[in-house]
Short mmCIF file of N, CA and C in Angstrom, two decimals:
data_model
loop_
_atom_site.label_atom_id
_atom_site.label_comp_id
_atom_site.label_asym_id
_atom_site.label_seq_id
_atom_site.Cartn_x
_atom_site.Cartn_y
_atom_site.Cartn_z
N GLU G 1 0.84 -1.19 0.00
CA GLU G 1 0.00 0.00 0.00
C GLU G 1 0.87 1.24 0.00
N PHE G 2 0.55 2.18 -0.89
CA PHE G 2 1.25 3.47 -0.90
C PHE G 2 0.38 4.45 -0.14
N ASP G 3 0.84 4.84 1.05
CA ASP G 3 0.05 5.74 1.89
C ASP G 3 0.66 7.13 2.02
N GLY G 4 1.73 7.40 1.27
CA GLY G 4 2.35 8.72 1.32
C GLY G 4 3.34 8.90 2.45
N SER G 5 3.52 7.88 3.28
CA SER G 5 4.46 7.98 4.41
C SER G 5 5.90 7.92 3.88
N PRO G 6 6.86 8.40 4.68
CA PRO G 6 8.27 8.31 4.25
C PRO G 6 8.69 6.88 3.94
N ASP G 7 8.21 5.90 4.72
CA ASP G 7 8.55 4.51 4.44
C ASP G 7 7.99 4.05 3.10
N ALA G 8 6.77 4.45 2.80
CA ALA G 8 6.16 4.08 1.52
C ALA G 8 6.92 4.72 0.36
N TRP G 9 7.28 5.99 0.50
CA TRP G 9 8.06 6.66 -0.55
C TRP G 9 9.37 5.92 -0.78
N LYS G 10 10.04 5.55 0.30
CA LYS G 10 11.32 4.85 0.18
C LYS G 10 11.14 3.50 -0.51
N ARG G 11 10.10 2.78 -0.14
CA ARG G 11 9.84 1.45 -0.71
C ARG G 11 9.45 1.55 -2.20
N PHE G 12 8.54 2.48 -2.54
CA PHE G 12 8.04 2.57 -3.91
C PHE G 12 8.98 3.35 -4.82
N ASP G 13 9.98 4.00 -4.27
CA ASP G 13 10.96 4.74 -5.06
C ASP G 13 12.00 3.81 -5.68
N GLN G 14 11.99 2.55 -5.29
CA GLN G 14 13.01 1.60 -5.74
C GLN G 14 12.71 0.97 -7.09
N PHE G 15 11.50 1.19 -7.62
CA PHE G 15 11.16 0.61 -8.92
C PHE G 15 10.28 1.60 -9.68
N SER G 16 10.22 1.40 -11.00
CA SER G 16 9.48 2.34 -11.85
C SER G 16 7.97 2.10 -11.77
N PHE G 17 7.23 3.10 -12.22
CA PHE G 17 5.78 2.97 -12.28
C PHE G 17 5.40 1.86 -13.26
N ARG G 18 6.13 1.75 -14.36
CA ARG G 18 5.86 0.69 -15.34
C ARG G 18 6.02 -0.68 -14.68
N ASP G 19 7.11 -0.84 -13.90
CA ASP G 19 7.33 -2.11 -13.21
C ASP G 19 6.20 -2.41 -12.22
N LEU G 20 5.72 -1.40 -11.54
CA LEU G 20 4.60 -1.58 -10.61
C LEU G 20 3.37 -2.10 -11.35
N CYS G 21 3.08 -1.50 -12.50
CA CYS G 21 1.91 -1.92 -13.27
C CYS G 21 2.05 -3.37 -13.74
N VAL G 22 3.26 -3.76 -14.14
CA VAL G 22 3.49 -5.14 -14.55
C VAL G 22 3.26 -6.08 -13.37
N ARG G 23 3.81 -5.72 -12.20
CA ARG G 23 3.63 -6.54 -10.99
C ARG G 23 2.17 -6.70 -10.61
N LEU G 24 1.39 -5.63 -10.82
CA LEU G 24 -0.03 -5.66 -10.44
C LEU G 24 -0.92 -6.29 -11.51
N GLY G 25 -0.33 -6.66 -12.65
CA GLY G 25 -1.11 -7.32 -13.70
C GLY G 25 -1.93 -6.39 -14.56
N VAL G 26 -1.55 -5.11 -14.62
CA VAL G 26 -2.26 -4.16 -15.48
C VAL G 26 -2.00 -4.56 -16.93
N SER G 27 -3.05 -4.64 -17.72
CA SER G 27 -2.90 -5.05 -19.12
C SER G 27 -2.09 -4.01 -19.89
N ARG G 28 -1.42 -4.47 -20.92
CA ARG G 28 -0.61 -3.57 -21.76
C ARG G 28 -1.48 -2.45 -22.33
N ARG G 29 -2.67 -2.80 -22.81
CA ARG G 29 -3.57 -1.81 -23.40
C ARG G 29 -4.00 -0.77 -22.37
N CYS G 30 -4.36 -1.22 -21.18
CA CYS G 30 -4.77 -0.29 -20.13
C CYS G 30 -3.61 0.63 -19.77
N TYR G 31 -2.42 0.07 -19.66
CA TYR G 31 -1.24 0.88 -19.33
C TYR G 31 -1.00 1.93 -20.41
N GLU G 32 -0.97 1.50 -21.68
CA GLU G 32 -0.65 2.41 -22.78
C GLU G 32 -1.73 3.46 -23.04
N GLU G 33 -3.00 3.10 -22.82
CA GLU G 33 -4.08 4.02 -23.16
C GLU G 33 -4.56 4.87 -21.98
N ALA G 34 -4.30 4.42 -20.75
CA ALA G 34 -4.80 5.18 -19.60
C ALA G 34 -3.67 5.69 -18.71
N PHE G 35 -2.83 4.78 -18.22
CA PHE G 35 -1.82 5.18 -17.24
C PHE G 35 -0.66 5.96 -17.85
N GLU G 36 -0.13 5.49 -18.96
CA GLU G 36 1.03 6.17 -19.56
C GLU G 36 0.69 7.62 -19.95
N PRO G 37 -0.45 7.90 -20.60
CA PRO G 37 -0.77 9.31 -20.89
C PRO G 37 -0.90 10.16 -19.62
N MET G 38 -1.46 9.58 -18.56
CA MET G 38 -1.59 10.33 -17.31
C MET G 38 -0.21 10.67 -16.75
N ILE G 39 0.72 9.71 -16.79
CA ILE G 39 2.07 9.94 -16.27
C ILE G 39 2.81 10.94 -17.15
N LEU G 40 2.68 10.81 -18.46
CA LEU G 40 3.32 11.76 -19.37
C LEU G 40 2.81 13.18 -19.14
N THR G 41 1.52 13.31 -18.90
CA THR G 41 0.93 14.63 -18.68
C THR G 41 1.31 15.19 -17.32
N GLY G 42 1.35 14.34 -16.31
CA GLY G 42 1.62 14.83 -14.96
C GLY G 42 3.09 14.98 -14.62
N LEU G 43 3.92 14.05 -15.09
CA LEU G 43 5.34 14.06 -14.73
C LEU G 43 6.26 14.34 -15.92
N PHE G 44 5.69 14.45 -17.13
CA PHE G 44 6.44 14.77 -18.34
C PHE G 44 7.56 13.78 -18.64
N ALA G 45 7.34 12.53 -18.31
CA ALA G 45 8.29 11.46 -18.62
C ALA G 45 7.51 10.15 -18.65
N PRO G 46 8.00 9.17 -19.40
CA PRO G 46 7.31 7.88 -19.45
C PRO G 46 7.38 7.15 -18.11
N GLY G 47 6.42 6.27 -17.88
CA GLY G 47 6.33 5.53 -16.63
C GLY G 47 7.54 4.69 -16.34
N ALA G 48 8.27 4.26 -17.37
CA ALA G 48 9.48 3.47 -17.15
C ALA G 48 10.62 4.31 -16.59
N GLN G 49 10.50 5.64 -16.71
CA GLN G 49 11.55 6.54 -16.20
C GLN G 49 11.15 7.22 -14.89
N CYS G 50 9.95 6.96 -14.40
CA CYS G 50 9.47 7.58 -13.16
C CYS G 50 9.36 6.53 -12.07
N SER G 51 9.73 6.90 -10.87
CA SER G 51 9.56 5.95 -9.78
C SER G 51 8.07 5.75 -9.52
N ALA G 52 7.75 4.59 -9.02
CA ALA G 52 6.35 4.31 -8.68
C ALA G 52 5.86 5.30 -7.63
N ALA G 53 6.74 5.70 -6.71
CA ALA G 53 6.36 6.65 -5.66
C ALA G 53 5.97 8.00 -6.28
N ALA G 54 6.78 8.49 -7.22
CA ALA G 54 6.48 9.78 -7.85
C ALA G 54 5.16 9.72 -8.60
N ALA G 55 4.93 8.63 -9.34
CA ALA G 55 3.69 8.49 -10.11
C ALA G 55 2.48 8.39 -9.20
N LEU G 56 2.58 7.59 -8.14
CA LEU G 56 1.45 7.45 -7.22
C LEU G 56 1.19 8.74 -6.46
N GLY G 57 2.26 9.43 -6.08
CA GLY G 57 2.10 10.71 -5.41
C GLY G 57 1.41 11.74 -6.29
N MET G 58 1.81 11.78 -7.57
CA MET G 58 1.18 12.69 -8.52
C MET G 58 -0.28 12.31 -8.73
N ALA G 59 -0.54 11.02 -8.90
CA ALA G 59 -1.92 10.57 -9.11
C ALA G 59 -2.79 10.91 -7.90
N TYR G 60 -2.25 10.70 -6.71
CA TYR G 60 -3.02 11.01 -5.50
C TYR G 60 -3.36 12.50 -5.46
N PHE G 61 -2.36 13.34 -5.72
CA PHE G 61 -2.60 14.78 -5.63
C PHE G 61 -3.58 15.26 -6.69
N PHE G 62 -3.34 14.90 -7.96
CA PHE G 62 -4.15 15.45 -9.04
C PHE G 62 -5.49 14.75 -9.23
N VAL G 63 -5.53 13.44 -8.97
CA VAL G 63 -6.75 12.70 -9.28
C VAL G 63 -7.64 12.52 -8.05
N LEU G 64 -7.07 12.11 -6.96
CA LEU G 64 -7.90 11.82 -5.79
C LEU G 64 -8.14 13.05 -4.92
N GLN G 65 -7.07 13.76 -4.58
CA GLN G 65 -7.20 14.89 -3.67
C GLN G 65 -7.88 16.09 -4.34
N SER G 66 -7.76 16.21 -5.64
CA SER G 66 -8.30 17.37 -6.35
C SER G 66 -9.33 16.96 -7.38
N GLN G 67 -10.18 16.01 -7.05
CA GLN G 67 -11.13 15.48 -8.03
C GLN G 67 -12.00 16.55 -8.67
N THR G 68 -12.42 17.53 -7.90
CA THR G 68 -13.32 18.54 -8.47
C THR G 68 -12.58 19.47 -9.42
N ALA G 69 -11.24 19.53 -9.33
CA ALA G 69 -10.47 20.41 -10.19
C ALA G 69 -9.84 19.66 -11.36
N PHE G 70 -10.02 18.36 -11.42
CA PHE G 70 -9.39 17.55 -12.46
C PHE G 70 -10.26 17.62 -13.71
N ASP G 71 -9.80 18.33 -14.74
CA ASP G 71 -10.63 18.59 -15.91
C ASP G 71 -10.07 17.99 -17.20
N VAL G 72 -9.44 16.84 -17.11
CA VAL G 72 -8.86 16.22 -18.30
C VAL G 72 -9.92 15.40 -19.02
N GLN G 73 -9.95 15.54 -20.32
CA GLN G 73 -10.84 14.74 -21.17
C GLN G 73 -9.97 14.13 -22.25
N TRP G 74 -9.88 12.81 -22.29
CA TRP G 74 -9.06 12.17 -23.31
C TRP G 74 -9.80 12.22 -24.64
N CYS G 75 -9.05 12.40 -25.70
CA CYS G 75 -9.62 12.48 -27.04
C CYS G 75 -10.21 11.12 -27.42
N ARG G 76 -11.40 11.14 -27.99
CA ARG G 76 -12.03 9.92 -28.48
C ARG G 76 -11.77 9.82 -29.97
N GLY G 77 -10.80 9.01 -30.33
CA GLY G 77 -10.42 8.88 -31.73
C GLY G 77 -9.01 9.38 -31.95
N ASN G 78 -8.60 9.37 -33.20
CA ASN G 78 -7.26 9.79 -33.59
C ASN G 78 -7.14 11.30 -33.44
N ILE G 79 -6.15 11.77 -32.68
CA ILE G 79 -5.99 13.20 -32.42
C ILE G 79 -5.78 13.97 -33.71
N GLY G 80 -5.03 13.39 -34.63
CA GLY G 80 -4.79 14.06 -35.91
C GLY G 80 -6.09 14.29 -36.67
N GLN G 81 -6.94 13.27 -36.72
CA GLN G 81 -8.19 13.39 -37.47
C GLN G 81 -9.23 14.23 -36.74
N VAL G 82 -9.30 14.10 -35.42
CA VAL G 82 -10.35 14.76 -34.66
C VAL G 82 -10.03 16.23 -34.37
N ILE G 83 -8.75 16.52 -34.11
CA ILE G 83 -8.39 17.88 -33.70
C ILE G 83 -7.59 18.61 -34.76
N PHE G 84 -6.47 18.03 -35.20
CA PHE G 84 -5.55 18.78 -36.05
C PHE G 84 -6.01 18.94 -37.49
N ASP G 85 -6.59 17.91 -38.11
CA ASP G 85 -7.04 18.05 -39.49
C ASP G 85 -8.09 19.16 -39.64
N PRO G 86 -9.13 19.21 -38.79
CA PRO G 86 -10.08 20.32 -38.91
C PRO G 86 -9.44 21.68 -38.65
N TRP G 87 -8.50 21.73 -37.74
CA TRP G 87 -7.81 22.99 -37.43
C TRP G 87 -7.00 23.45 -38.64
N VAL G 88 -6.27 22.52 -39.27
CA VAL G 88 -5.49 22.85 -40.46
C VAL G 88 -6.41 23.36 -41.56
N GLN G 89 -7.54 22.69 -41.79
CA GLN G 89 -8.48 23.13 -42.82
C GLN G 89 -9.01 24.53 -42.53
N GLN G 90 -9.31 24.80 -41.27
CA GLN G 90 -9.80 26.12 -40.88
C GLN G 90 -8.73 27.19 -41.14
N LEU G 91 -7.48 26.89 -40.81
CA LEU G 91 -6.40 27.85 -41.04
C LEU G 91 -6.17 28.08 -42.53
N LYS G 92 -6.21 27.01 -43.32
CA LYS G 92 -6.04 27.14 -44.77
C LYS G 92 -7.15 28.00 -45.38
N ALA G 93 -8.37 27.82 -44.87
CA ALA G 93 -9.53 28.53 -45.42
C ALA G 93 -9.41 30.05 -45.25
N THR G 94 -8.59 30.51 -44.30
CA THR G 94 -8.42 31.96 -44.12
C THR G 94 -7.65 32.57 -45.28
N GLY G 95 -6.88 31.76 -46.01
CA GLY G 95 -6.07 32.27 -47.09
C GLY G 95 -4.80 32.96 -46.60
N LYS G 96 -4.59 32.98 -45.30
CA LYS G 96 -3.43 33.65 -44.73
C LYS G 96 -2.36 32.68 -44.25
N VAL G 97 -2.65 31.39 -44.35
CA VAL G 97 -1.73 30.37 -43.85
C VAL G 97 -1.42 29.39 -44.96
N GLU G 98 -0.14 29.06 -45.09
CA GLU G 98 0.28 28.06 -46.07
C GLU G 98 1.08 27.00 -45.32
N PHE G 99 0.75 25.75 -45.53
CA PHE G 99 1.47 24.65 -44.90
C PHE G 99 2.43 24.05 -45.92
N LEU G 100 3.66 23.87 -45.51
CA LEU G 100 4.67 23.24 -46.36
C LEU G 100 4.94 21.85 -45.81
N CYS G 101 4.12 20.91 -46.22
CA CYS G 101 4.25 19.54 -45.72
C CYS G 101 5.52 18.90 -46.27
N SER G 102 6.05 17.95 -45.54
CA SER G 102 7.27 17.22 -45.92
C SER G 102 8.42 18.19 -46.20
N THR G 103 8.48 19.25 -45.43
CA THR G 103 9.52 20.25 -45.57
C THR G 103 10.31 20.30 -44.27
N ARG G 104 11.62 20.25 -44.39
CA ARG G 104 12.49 20.21 -43.21
C ARG G 104 13.21 21.54 -43.04
N VAL G 105 13.16 22.08 -41.82
CA VAL G 105 13.93 23.28 -41.51
C VAL G 105 15.38 22.87 -41.36
N ASN G 106 16.28 23.57 -42.10
CA ASN G 106 17.69 23.23 -41.98
C ASN G 106 18.58 24.41 -41.64
N GLY G 107 17.97 25.55 -41.34
CA GLY G 107 18.79 26.70 -40.94
C GLY G 107 17.96 27.96 -40.78
N PHE G 108 18.62 28.97 -40.26
CA PHE G 108 17.97 30.25 -40.01
C PHE G 108 18.93 31.37 -40.36
N ASP G 109 18.40 32.49 -40.78
CA ASP G 109 19.18 33.72 -40.87
C ASP G 109 18.78 34.55 -39.66
N ILE G 110 19.77 35.07 -38.96
CA ILE G 110 19.50 35.84 -37.75
C ILE G 110 20.04 37.24 -37.93
N ASN G 111 19.19 38.23 -37.65
CA ASN G 111 19.57 39.63 -37.71
C ASN G 111 20.29 39.98 -36.41
N LYS G 112 21.59 40.22 -36.53
CA LYS G 112 22.37 40.60 -35.35
C LYS G 112 22.79 42.05 -35.52
N SER G 113 21.89 42.95 -35.24
CA SER G 113 22.20 44.36 -35.44
C SER G 113 23.20 44.84 -34.39
N ALA G 114 23.97 45.84 -34.76
CA ALA G 114 25.01 46.37 -33.87
C ALA G 114 24.47 47.44 -32.93
N ASN G 115 23.24 47.85 -33.11
CA ASN G 115 22.72 48.96 -32.30
C ASN G 115 22.02 48.51 -31.03
N GLY G 116 22.29 47.30 -30.57
CA GLY G 116 21.74 46.84 -29.30
C GLY G 116 20.39 46.17 -29.36
N GLU G 117 19.82 46.02 -30.55
CA GLU G 117 18.53 45.33 -30.66
C GLU G 117 18.70 43.85 -30.35
N ILE G 118 17.64 43.24 -29.88
CA ILE G 118 17.67 41.80 -29.62
C ILE G 118 17.73 41.08 -30.96
N PRO G 119 18.68 40.12 -31.11
CA PRO G 119 18.74 39.37 -32.37
C PRO G 119 17.43 38.63 -32.62
N ARG G 120 17.04 38.52 -33.89
CA ARG G 120 15.82 37.80 -34.21
C ARG G 120 15.99 37.05 -35.52
N ILE G 121 15.21 35.99 -35.67
CA ILE G 121 15.25 35.20 -36.90
C ILE G 121 14.52 35.99 -37.98
N THR G 122 15.20 36.18 -39.12
CA THR G 122 14.58 36.92 -40.23
C THR G 122 14.18 36.01 -41.39
N ASN G 123 14.85 34.86 -41.52
CA ASN G 123 14.54 33.91 -42.57
C ASN G 123 14.65 32.49 -42.03
N VAL G 124 13.80 31.61 -42.55
CA VAL G 124 13.86 30.19 -42.23
C VAL G 124 14.24 29.47 -43.51
N LYS G 125 15.33 28.68 -43.44
CA LYS G 125 15.80 27.93 -44.60
C LYS G 125 15.24 26.51 -44.53
N CYS G 126 14.63 26.06 -45.62
CA CYS G 126 13.97 24.75 -45.64
C CYS G 126 14.40 23.95 -46.86
N THR G 127 14.23 22.64 -46.74
CA THR G 127 14.45 21.74 -47.86
C THR G 127 13.20 20.89 -48.02
N GLY G 128 12.63 20.89 -49.23
CA GLY G 128 11.44 20.10 -49.51
C GLY G 128 11.78 18.64 -49.77
N VAL G 129 10.75 17.82 -49.88
CA VAL G 129 10.93 16.38 -50.09
C VAL G 129 11.69 16.09 -51.39
N ASN G 130 11.57 16.98 -52.36
CA ASN G 130 12.26 16.80 -53.65
C ASN G 130 13.67 17.38 -53.63
N GLY G 131 14.13 17.88 -52.47
CA GLY G 131 15.47 18.45 -52.34
C GLY G 131 15.53 19.93 -52.67
N GLU G 132 14.40 20.51 -53.04
CA GLU G 132 14.37 21.93 -53.39
C GLU G 132 14.53 22.79 -52.13
N GLU G 133 15.45 23.74 -52.18
CA GLU G 133 15.69 24.63 -51.05
C GLU G 133 14.78 25.86 -51.15
N THR G 134 14.22 26.25 -50.02
CA THR G 134 13.32 27.38 -49.94
C THR G 134 13.76 28.27 -48.79
N VAL G 135 13.66 29.57 -48.96
CA VAL G 135 13.91 30.52 -47.87
C VAL G 135 12.61 31.27 -47.62
N ILE G 136 12.14 31.21 -46.39
CA ILE G 136 10.89 31.87 -46.02
C ILE G 136 11.23 33.10 -45.19
N GLU G 137 10.87 34.27 -45.71
CA GLU G 137 11.08 35.50 -44.95
C GLU G 137 10.11 35.53 -43.79
N SER G 138 10.56 36.08 -42.66
CA SER G 138 9.69 36.09 -41.49
C SER G 138 9.85 37.38 -40.69
N ASP G 139 8.75 37.81 -40.13
CA ASP G 139 8.79 38.92 -39.17
C ASP G 139 9.11 38.36 -37.79
N ASP G 140 8.50 37.22 -37.48
CA ASP G 140 8.71 36.52 -36.22
C ASP G 140 8.61 35.03 -36.48
N VAL G 141 9.27 34.25 -35.64
CA VAL G 141 9.24 32.79 -35.76
C VAL G 141 8.89 32.20 -34.41
N ILE G 142 7.93 31.29 -34.42
CA ILE G 142 7.58 30.54 -33.22
C ILE G 142 8.04 29.12 -33.45
N LEU G 143 8.94 28.65 -32.59
CA LEU G 143 9.43 27.28 -32.71
C LEU G 143 8.49 26.37 -31.93
N ALA G 144 7.37 26.02 -32.54
CA ALA G 144 6.35 25.20 -31.89
C ALA G 144 6.67 23.73 -32.11
N VAL G 145 7.76 23.30 -31.48
CA VAL G 145 8.22 21.92 -31.61
C VAL G 145 8.53 21.39 -30.22
N GLY G 146 8.67 20.09 -30.12
CA GLY G 146 9.03 19.48 -28.85
C GLY G 146 10.50 19.71 -28.52
N ALA G 147 10.87 19.33 -27.31
CA ALA G 147 12.24 19.54 -26.83
C ALA G 147 13.26 18.80 -27.69
N LYS G 148 12.92 17.60 -28.13
CA LYS G 148 13.86 16.82 -28.95
C LYS G 148 14.11 17.51 -30.28
N ALA G 149 13.05 18.00 -30.93
CA ALA G 149 13.22 18.68 -32.21
C ALA G 149 14.00 19.98 -32.03
N LEU G 150 13.71 20.71 -30.97
CA LEU G 150 14.44 21.95 -30.72
C LEU G 150 15.91 21.66 -30.47
N ASN G 151 16.18 20.59 -29.74
CA ASN G 151 17.57 20.18 -29.50
C ASN G 151 18.26 19.88 -30.84
N ASN G 152 17.55 19.23 -31.76
CA ASN G 152 18.13 18.95 -33.09
C ASN G 152 18.38 20.23 -33.87
N PHE G 153 17.46 21.19 -33.79
CA PHE G 153 17.69 22.48 -34.43
C PHE G 153 19.01 23.07 -33.95
N VAL G 154 19.19 23.07 -32.65
CA VAL G 154 20.38 23.68 -32.07
C VAL G 154 21.64 22.92 -32.47
N ARG G 155 21.56 21.58 -32.49
CA ARG G 155 22.74 20.78 -32.86
C ARG G 155 23.14 20.99 -34.31
N PHE G 156 22.16 21.15 -35.21
CA PHE G 156 22.47 21.21 -36.62
C PHE G 156 22.37 22.61 -37.22
N CYS G 157 22.04 23.60 -36.43
CA CYS G 157 21.95 24.98 -36.92
C CYS G 157 22.89 25.86 -36.10
N PRO G 158 24.07 26.12 -36.61
CA PRO G 158 25.03 26.92 -35.84
C PRO G 158 24.50 28.32 -35.51
N GLU G 159 23.54 28.79 -36.31
CA GLU G 159 22.96 30.12 -36.03
C GLU G 159 22.27 30.15 -34.67
N LEU G 160 21.60 29.05 -34.29
CA LEU G 160 20.96 28.99 -32.97
C LEU G 160 21.94 28.58 -31.89
N ALA G 161 22.89 27.71 -32.24
CA ALA G 161 23.82 27.17 -31.25
C ALA G 161 24.70 28.25 -30.63
N GLU G 162 24.83 29.40 -31.26
CA GLU G 162 25.67 30.44 -30.67
C GLU G 162 24.98 31.15 -29.51
N PHE G 163 23.69 30.87 -29.29
CA PHE G 163 22.97 31.49 -28.18
C PHE G 163 22.86 30.51 -27.01
N PRO G 164 23.33 30.89 -25.82
CA PRO G 164 23.31 29.96 -24.68
C PRO G 164 21.91 29.50 -24.30
N GLU G 165 20.90 30.34 -24.47
CA GLU G 165 19.53 29.93 -24.11
C GLU G 165 19.05 28.78 -24.99
N PHE G 166 19.52 28.67 -26.22
CA PHE G 166 19.17 27.54 -27.08
C PHE G 166 20.05 26.33 -26.76
N ARG G 167 21.33 26.55 -26.48
CA ARG G 167 22.23 25.43 -26.16
C ARG G 167 21.77 24.68 -24.91
N ARG G 168 21.11 25.36 -23.98
CA ARG G 168 20.65 24.70 -22.75
C ARG G 168 19.58 23.64 -23.02
N PHE G 169 18.94 23.68 -24.17
CA PHE G 169 17.94 22.66 -24.50
C PHE G 169 18.57 21.28 -24.62
N ALA G 170 19.87 21.20 -24.87
CA ALA G 170 20.54 19.91 -24.98
C ALA G 170 20.51 19.16 -23.65
N ASN G 171 20.29 19.87 -22.54
CA ASN G 171 20.29 19.24 -21.22
C ASN G 171 18.91 18.73 -20.80
N LEU G 172 17.88 18.99 -21.59
CA LEU G 172 16.53 18.57 -21.21
C LEU G 172 16.34 17.08 -21.45
N ARG G 173 15.68 16.42 -20.51
CA ARG G 173 15.30 15.03 -20.67
C ARG G 173 13.80 14.92 -20.49
N GLY G 174 13.21 13.92 -21.07
CA GLY G 174 11.78 13.71 -20.89
C GLY G 174 11.11 13.49 -22.22
N THR G 175 9.82 13.55 -22.19
CA THR G 175 9.01 13.31 -23.37
C THR G 175 8.21 14.57 -23.67
N SER G 176 8.18 14.94 -24.92
CA SER G 176 7.39 16.11 -25.30
C SER G 176 5.92 15.78 -25.13
N VAL G 177 5.20 16.67 -24.50
CA VAL G 177 3.78 16.46 -24.24
C VAL G 177 3.03 17.69 -24.70
N LEU G 178 1.91 17.47 -25.36
CA LEU G 178 1.06 18.57 -25.75
C LEU G 178 -0.16 18.57 -24.85
N ALA G 179 -0.32 19.65 -24.14
CA ALA G 179 -1.52 19.81 -23.32
C ALA G 179 -2.27 21.01 -23.87
N THR G 180 -3.52 20.82 -24.16
CA THR G 180 -4.32 21.88 -24.77
C THR G 180 -5.58 22.08 -23.95
N ARG G 181 -5.91 23.32 -23.68
CA ARG G 181 -7.16 23.63 -23.02
C ARG G 181 -8.01 24.39 -24.04
N LEU G 182 -9.13 23.84 -24.38
CA LEU G 182 -10.03 24.47 -25.35
C LEU G 182 -11.20 25.11 -24.62
N PHE G 183 -11.50 26.32 -24.99
CA PHE G 183 -12.67 27.03 -24.46
C PHE G 183 -13.65 27.15 -25.61
N LEU G 184 -14.78 26.51 -25.48
CA LEU G 184 -15.77 26.48 -26.55
C LEU G 184 -16.82 27.55 -26.33
N ASP G 185 -17.40 28.02 -27.42
CA ASP G 185 -18.41 29.07 -27.32
C ASP G 185 -19.81 28.50 -27.13
N GLN G 186 -19.91 27.19 -27.09
CA GLN G 186 -21.20 26.56 -26.83
C GLN G 186 -20.99 25.20 -26.17
N GLU G 187 -22.00 24.72 -25.49
CA GLU G 187 -21.91 23.43 -24.82
C GLU G 187 -22.06 22.32 -25.86
N LEU G 188 -21.26 21.26 -25.71
CA LEU G 188 -21.30 20.15 -26.64
C LEU G 188 -21.76 18.89 -25.93
N ASP G 189 -22.53 18.07 -26.62
CA ASP G 189 -22.91 16.77 -26.10
C ASP G 189 -21.87 15.77 -26.57
N ILE G 190 -21.05 15.24 -25.67
CA ILE G 190 -19.96 14.35 -26.06
C ILE G 190 -20.25 12.90 -25.76
N THR G 191 -21.51 12.56 -25.55
CA THR G 191 -21.84 11.16 -25.24
C THR G 191 -21.92 10.33 -26.50
#
């Protein structure tokens, strides 16, 4: 029993949450579809990398102790089809957004003015699936990628690697997690 006592923390800290689930006979499907997403969302690392004590402590705090404040709703269906595809279509319909699918960012041009302005990315260099190189002019760039992708940008783009705030991403460990809170303008029946 994990009761939150120092002895329980010491005992459950000796093995991973994944190992605990295996010992308890949790099915692979239940683990992958219910427990692993909860651990990734709460502790930002897979259950195999988290102690059972940390996972149970997080679950107790967020799920049991704060039941009335726990507002997570798991997506029913493929996230790409249910959430992202309609969003992409809506953005395309504005005529102001263009998606360059199968295009890889391979560099940046950075404006390093001498008059004390903060350096900023002015161009994004890309390579398409056919090997064609493209330069996209930009006023601002949002690097909406996970930690692993950002780390790769820094490793392979010397323009970013010269900034210590980007180099520090190489020290991050864990799993990229997307948490989204949607505020709807009308009530939906999700049954």
